[in-house]
PDB file of C-alpha atoms and ligand atoms in Angstrom:
ATOM      1  CA  MET S   1     121.685 133.913  89.651  1.00 57.00           C
ATOM      2  CA  SER S   2     123.760 131.529  87.606  1.00 74.00           C
ATOM      3  CA  GLU S   3     123.774 129.066  90.536  1.00 83.00           C
ATOM      4  CA  VAL S   4     119.975 128.890  90.456  1.00 85.00           C
ATOM      5  CA  SER S   5     119.873 128.192  86.728  1.00 86.00           C
ATOM      6  CA  GLU S   6     122.480 125.472  87.169  1.00 85.00           C
ATOM      7  CA  TRP S   7     120.342 123.806  89.824  1.00 85.00           C
ATOM      8  CA  LEU S   8     117.267 124.114  87.588  1.00 88.00           C
ATOM      9  CA  ARG S   9     119.080 122.281  84.817  1.00 89.00           C
ATOM     10  CA  LEU S  10     119.627 119.385  87.209  1.00 90.00           C
ATOM     11  CA  LEU S  11     115.904 118.997  87.971  1.00 91.00           C
ATOM     12  CA  PRO S  12     115.104 116.494  85.171  1.00 91.00           C
ATOM     13  CA  LEU S  13     118.077 114.364  86.162  1.00 92.00           C
ATOM     14  CA  LEU S  14     117.082 114.497  89.852  1.00 92.00           C
ATOM     15  CA  GLY S  15     113.518 113.543  88.901  1.00 93.00           C
ATOM     16  CA  ILE S  16     114.719 110.531  86.956  1.00 95.00           C
ATOM     17  CA  LEU S  17     117.015 109.481  89.808  1.00 95.00           C
ATOM     18  CA  ALA S  18     114.160 109.817  92.315  1.00 95.00           C
ATOM     19  CA  LEU S  19     111.877 107.712  90.088  1.00 95.00           C
ATOM     20  CA  LEU S  20     114.537 105.029  89.635  1.00 95.00           C
ATOM     21  CA  GLY S  21     115.182 104.989  93.384  1.00 95.00           C
ATOM     22  CA  TYR S  22     111.478 104.591  94.115  1.00 93.00           C
ATOM     23  CA  LEU S  23     111.070 101.796  91.550  1.00 94.00           C
ATOM     24  CA  THR S  24     114.084 100.033  93.052  1.00 94.00           C
ATOM     25  CA  ILE S  25     112.811 100.053  96.639  1.00 93.00           C
ATOM     26  CA  ARG S  26     109.087  99.631  95.833  1.00 90.00           C
ATOM     27  CA  PRO S  27     109.131  95.795  96.030  1.00 88.00           C
ATOM     28  CA  PHE S  28     110.518  96.052  99.561  1.00 89.00           C
ATOM     29  CA  LEU S  29     107.980  98.585 100.862  1.00 87.00           C
ATOM     30  CA  PRO S  30     105.299  97.174 103.206  1.00 83.00           C
ATOM     31  CA  LYS S  31     102.148  96.204 101.375  1.00 79.00           C
ATOM     32  CA  LYS S  32      98.695  97.232 102.524  1.00 73.00           C
ATOM     33  CA  LYS S  33      97.202  94.618 104.812  1.00 69.00           C
ATOM     34  CA  LYS S  34      93.832  93.206 103.891  1.00 65.00           C
ATOM     35  CA  GLN S  35      91.356  94.259 106.503  1.00 65.00           C
ATOM     36  CA  ARG S  36      90.130  90.829 107.595  1.00 63.00           C
ATOM     37  CA  ASP S  37      87.806  92.302 110.194  1.00 70.00           C
ATOM     38  CA  SER S  38      85.841  94.111 107.484  1.00 79.00           C
ATOM     39  CA  LEU S  39      85.020  90.968 105.501  1.00 87.00           C
ATOM     40  CA  ILE S  40      81.349  90.244 104.981  1.00 90.00           C
ATOM     41  CA  ASN S  41      81.839  86.799 103.513  1.00 92.00           C
ATOM     42  CA  LEU S  42      83.694  84.672 106.059  1.00 91.00           C
ATOM     43  CA  LYS S  43      83.469  81.198 104.482  1.00 92.00           C
ATOM     44  CA  ILE S  44      81.235  80.894 101.412  1.00 94.00           C
ATOM     45  CA  GLN S  45      83.054  79.868  98.191  1.00 93.00           C
ATOM     46  CA  LYS S  46      86.281  81.517  99.329  1.00 93.00           C
ATOM     47  CA  GLU S  47      88.125  79.771  96.475  1.00 95.00           C
ATOM     48  CA  ASN S  48      86.277  81.992  93.978  1.00 94.00           C
ATOM     49  CA  PRO S  49      87.312  85.597  93.307  1.00 94.00           C
ATOM     50  CA  LYS S  50      83.644  86.618  93.333  1.00 94.00           C
ATOM     51  CA  VAL S  51      80.548  84.806  94.557  1.00 95.00           C
ATOM     52  CA  VAL S  52      77.754  85.062  92.042  1.00 95.00           C
ATOM     53  CA  ASN S  53      74.496  83.136  92.238  1.00 92.00           C
ATOM     54  CA  GLU S  54      72.076  82.996  89.387  1.00 91.00           C
ATOM     55  CA  ILE S  55      68.484  81.963  89.906  1.00 87.00           C
ATOM     56  CA  ASP S  56      65.978  81.699  87.130  1.00 86.00           C
ATOM     57  CA  ILE S  57      62.863  83.352  88.451  1.00 81.00           C
ATOM     58  CA  GLU S  58      60.740  81.087  86.306  1.00 80.00           C
ATOM     59  CA  ASP S  59      61.984  78.123  88.344  1.00 79.00           C
ATOM     60  CA  LEU S  60      60.670  79.421  91.660  1.00 79.00           C
ATOM     61  CA  ASN S  61      58.259  76.774  92.836  1.00 77.00           C
ATOM     62  CA  SER S  62      56.945  78.082  96.142  1.00 79.00           C
ATOM     63  CA  ALA S  63      55.144  81.351  96.765  1.00 81.00           C
ATOM     64  CA  ASN S  64      57.945  82.796  98.973  1.00 88.00           C
ATOM     65  CA  VAL S  65      61.679  82.208  98.691  1.00 90.00           C
ATOM     66  CA  CYS S  66      64.133  83.795 101.124  1.00 94.00           C
ATOM     67  CA  TYR S  67      67.659  84.590  99.988  1.00 95.00           C
ATOM     68  CA  CYS S  68      70.457  85.213 102.426  1.00 97.00           C
ATOM     69  CA  ARG S  69      71.943  88.684 102.741  1.00 96.00           C
ATOM     70  CA  CYS S  70      73.957  88.073 105.910  1.00 96.00           C
ATOM     71  CA  TRP S  71      76.412  85.583 104.343  1.00 96.00           C
ATOM     72  CA  ARG S  72      76.075  83.229 107.328  1.00 96.00           C
ATOM     73  CA  SER S  73      73.603  80.732 105.852  1.00 96.00           C
ATOM     74  CA  LYS S  74      74.728  77.119 105.637  1.00 96.00           C
ATOM     75  CA  THR S  75      72.438  76.765 102.617  1.00 96.00           C
ATOM     76  CA  PHE S  76      73.651  79.932 100.855  1.00 95.00           C
ATOM     77  CA  PRO S  77      72.221  81.573  98.803  1.00 94.00           C
ATOM     78  CA  VAL S  78      69.004  80.429 100.471  1.00 94.00           C
ATOM     79  CA  CYS S  79      68.377  81.805 103.973  1.00 97.00           C
ATOM     80  CA  ASP S  80      68.465  79.234 106.786  1.00 97.00           C
ATOM     81  CA  LYS S  81      67.715  81.825 109.510  1.00 97.00           C
ATOM     82  CA  SER S  82      71.370  82.021 110.556  1.00 97.00           C
ATOM     83  CA  HIS S  83      70.887  85.795 110.478  1.00 96.00           C
ATOM     84  CA  LEU S  84      68.949  85.500 113.752  1.00 97.00           C
ATOM     85  CA  LYS S  85      72.022  84.197 115.604  1.00 96.00           C
ATOM     86  CA  HIS S  86      74.287  86.692 113.821  1.00 94.00           C
ATOM     87  CA  ASN S  87      72.039  89.595 114.805  1.00 95.00           C
ATOM     88  CA  GLU S  88      71.839  88.360 118.399  1.00 95.00           C
ATOM     89  CA  LEU S  89      75.635  88.034 118.679  1.00 94.00           C
ATOM     90  CA  THR S  90      76.578  91.255 116.922  1.00 92.00           C
ATOM     91  CA  GLY S  91      73.657  93.614 117.383  1.00 94.00           C
ATOM     92  CA  ASP S  92      73.316  93.748 113.616  1.00 93.00           C
ATOM     93  CA  ASN S  93      69.938  93.921 111.915  1.00 95.00           C
ATOM     94  CA  VAL S  94      70.352  91.997 108.674  1.00 96.00           C
ATOM     95  CA  GLY S  95      67.663  89.807 107.206  1.00 97.00           C
ATOM     96  CA  PRO S  96      66.845  87.930 104.035  1.00 97.00           C
ATOM     97  CA  LEU S  97      65.617  89.099 100.674  1.00 96.00           C
ATOM     98  CA  ILE S  98      62.162  87.599 100.286  1.00 94.00           C
ATOM     99  CA  LEU S  99      60.886  86.975  96.792  1.00 91.00           C
ATOM    100  CA  LYS S 100      57.146  86.590  96.640  1.00 88.00           C
ATOM    101  CA  LYS S 101      55.486  84.928  93.741  1.00 82.00           C
ATOM    102  CA  LYS S 102      51.917  85.789  92.937  1.00 79.00           C
ATOM    103  CA  ILE S 103      49.904  82.672  92.434  1.00 73.00           C
ATOM    104  CA  LEU S 104      47.333  83.464  89.801  1.00 72.00           C
TER     105      LEU S 104
HETATM  106  S1  LIG G 201      70.636  83.275 106.904  1.00 51.62           S
HETATM  107 FE1  LIG G 201      71.432  85.030 105.989  1.00 51.62          FE
HETATM  108  S2  LIG G 201      69.732  86.314 105.821  1.00 51.62           S
HETATM  109 FE2  LIG G 201      68.960  84.593 106.729  1.00 51.62          FE
END
C-alpha cells in the first residue's frame, strides 16, 4: 500500500517531465503536409493570404455580369468560360455566378 502512495506522489513530477520532454522534441516532429491536391485556387493572387474581390454593385454597367467560381478564369474574378474546359477535363460541374441587373 505504501508503494502505491509513493508512486502517486511522483505523478506531478512525471507529468512535468513528460511535458518538458514533449516541448523539447516538438520542433523535430514531422509537420502536417499541406494537401496541395485539395487546393481550389491554383494560381490566382497566390502572394496574398486571402483573395478578396470587392465590386460595387452600383458600378455594374451591363445587364448580366458573370463572376468566376471555378478559380480558373484568366480574367478573375470575371468568368472567361474557363470552367467549360475545367468541367470537361475533370468531370466537375462548376459554373459562374451571374448577376442580373434589372433595367428599368
Ligand atoms: S471561368 Fe470560372 S466560372 Fe467561368
